[in-house]
Amino acid sequence: MKCECGKEIYFLTTTSGSKMPVNKESMTPMEVKCCELNSPVPFDPNRHISHYSDCPLAVQFRKVYKNPKEASDGKVSASRLPEQG
């Protein structure tokens, strides 16, 4: 699938069972084929590039927490978001 920024991405499964958008370029042809067949592919942080790391639109897709304590799982808190003008 394509992100709204135009890059080809696939969703891989993290160790916690969540889906992580990953850039197609960091995947093997076999992993791409498995994703196209709806087979789960595990996310490997040593090989795969999270699309959130280079997508110019990533901030639009991240969850926002009003209470920074709720963001202890590594998600972006409202206090870390850029000012909206």
Tab-separated table of C-alpha atoms in Angstrom:
chain	number	residue	atom	x	y	z
A	1	MET	CA	0.000	0.000	0.000
A	2	LYS	CA	1.062	3.604	-0.347
A	3	CYS	CA	1.287	6.127	2.452
A	4	GLU	CA	-0.283	9.515	1.850
A	5	CYS	CA	3.285	10.822	1.388
A	6	GLY	CA	3.607	8.520	-1.649
A	7	LYS	CA	6.029	5.903	-0.279
A	8	GLU	CA	5.302	2.181	-0.581
A	9	ILE	CA	4.792	0.659	2.894
A	10	TYR	CA	3.744	-2.595	4.512
A	11	PHE	CA	2.547	-3.325	8.040
A	12	LEU	CA	4.680	-5.806	10.002
A	13	THR	CA	3.869	-7.369	13.355
A	14	THR	CA	5.805	-6.235	16.450
A	15	THR	CA	6.599	-8.536	19.380
A	16	SER	CA	3.611	-7.042	21.244
A	17	GLY	CA	1.282	-7.895	18.350
A	18	SER	CA	0.869	-4.307	17.099
A	19	LYS	CA	1.221	-3.390	13.440
A	20	MET	CA	4.205	-1.217	12.426
A	21	PRO	CA	4.343	0.606	9.060
A	22	VAL	CA	7.654	-0.250	7.386
A	23	ASN	CA	9.316	1.087	4.231
A	24	LYS	CA	9.237	-1.469	1.423
A	25	GLU	CA	12.926	-0.837	0.618
A	26	SER	CA	13.962	-2.378	3.946
A	27	MET	CA	12.113	-5.631	3.264
A	28	THR	CA	13.173	-8.736	1.355
A	29	PRO	CA	11.178	-9.778	-1.731
A	30	MET	CA	9.897	-12.801	0.241
A	31	GLU	CA	8.631	-10.563	3.067
A	32	VAL	CA	6.840	-8.340	0.547
A	33	LYS	CA	5.208	-11.400	-1.032
A	34	CYS	CA	4.105	-12.680	2.413
A	35	CYS	CA	2.525	-9.296	3.203
A	36	GLU	CA	0.741	-9.288	-0.160
A	37	LEU	CA	-0.691	-12.718	0.741
A	38	ASN	CA	-1.757	-11.400	4.192
A	39	SER	CA	0.744	-13.612	6.012
A	40	PRO	CA	2.223	-12.042	9.155
A	41	VAL	CA	5.823	-10.854	8.914
A	42	PRO	CA	7.656	-10.049	12.180
A	43	PHE	CA	9.165	-6.572	12.521
A	44	ASP	CA	12.956	-6.686	12.997
A	45	PRO	CA	14.263	-3.330	14.307
A	46	ASN	CA	17.779	-4.260	13.148
A	47	ARG	CA	16.708	-4.591	9.506
A	48	HIS	CA	13.375	-2.895	8.926
A	49	ILE	CA	12.954	0.868	8.745
A	50	SER	CA	9.857	2.149	10.487
A	51	HIS	CA	8.027	4.470	8.128
A	52	TYR	CA	7.393	6.809	11.079
A	53	SER	CA	11.124	7.611	11.098
A	54	ASP	CA	11.132	9.317	7.688
A	55	CYS	CA	7.517	10.108	6.764
A	56	PRO	CA	6.865	13.862	6.621
A	57	LEU	CA	3.253	13.155	7.643
A	58	ALA	CA	4.056	10.832	10.591
A	59	VAL	CA	2.867	13.267	13.260
A	60	GLN	CA	-0.655	13.060	11.770
A	61	PHE	CA	-0.808	9.308	12.415
A	62	ARG	CA	0.674	9.078	15.906
A	63	LYS	CA	-1.572	8.786	18.931
A	64	VAL	CA	-1.660	11.908	21.083
A	65	TYR	CA	-1.942	11.723	24.854
A	66	LYS	CA	-3.068	14.684	26.950
A	67	ASN	CA	-1.378	13.238	30.028
A	68	PRO	CA	2.369	12.610	29.426
A	69	LYS	CA	2.261	9.704	31.928
A	70	GLU	CA	0.021	7.838	29.473
A	71	ALA	CA	2.841	8.012	26.918
A	72	SER	CA	5.153	5.791	28.941
A	73	ASP	CA	4.839	3.154	26.219
A	74	GLY	CA	6.936	5.304	23.852
A	75	LYS	CA	4.130	7.031	21.999
A	76	VAL	CA	4.173	10.770	21.395
A	77	SER	CA	2.628	12.946	24.085
A	78	ALA	CA	0.851	16.214	23.367
A	79	SER	CA	3.678	18.103	25.073
A	80	ARG	CA	6.140	16.846	22.402
A	81	LEU	CA	4.070	17.795	19.378
A	82	PRO	CA	4.971	20.896	17.364
A	83	GLU	CA	2.811	23.977	17.760
A	84	GLN	CA	-0.155	24.027	15.391
A	85	GLY	CA	-0.489	27.490	13.827
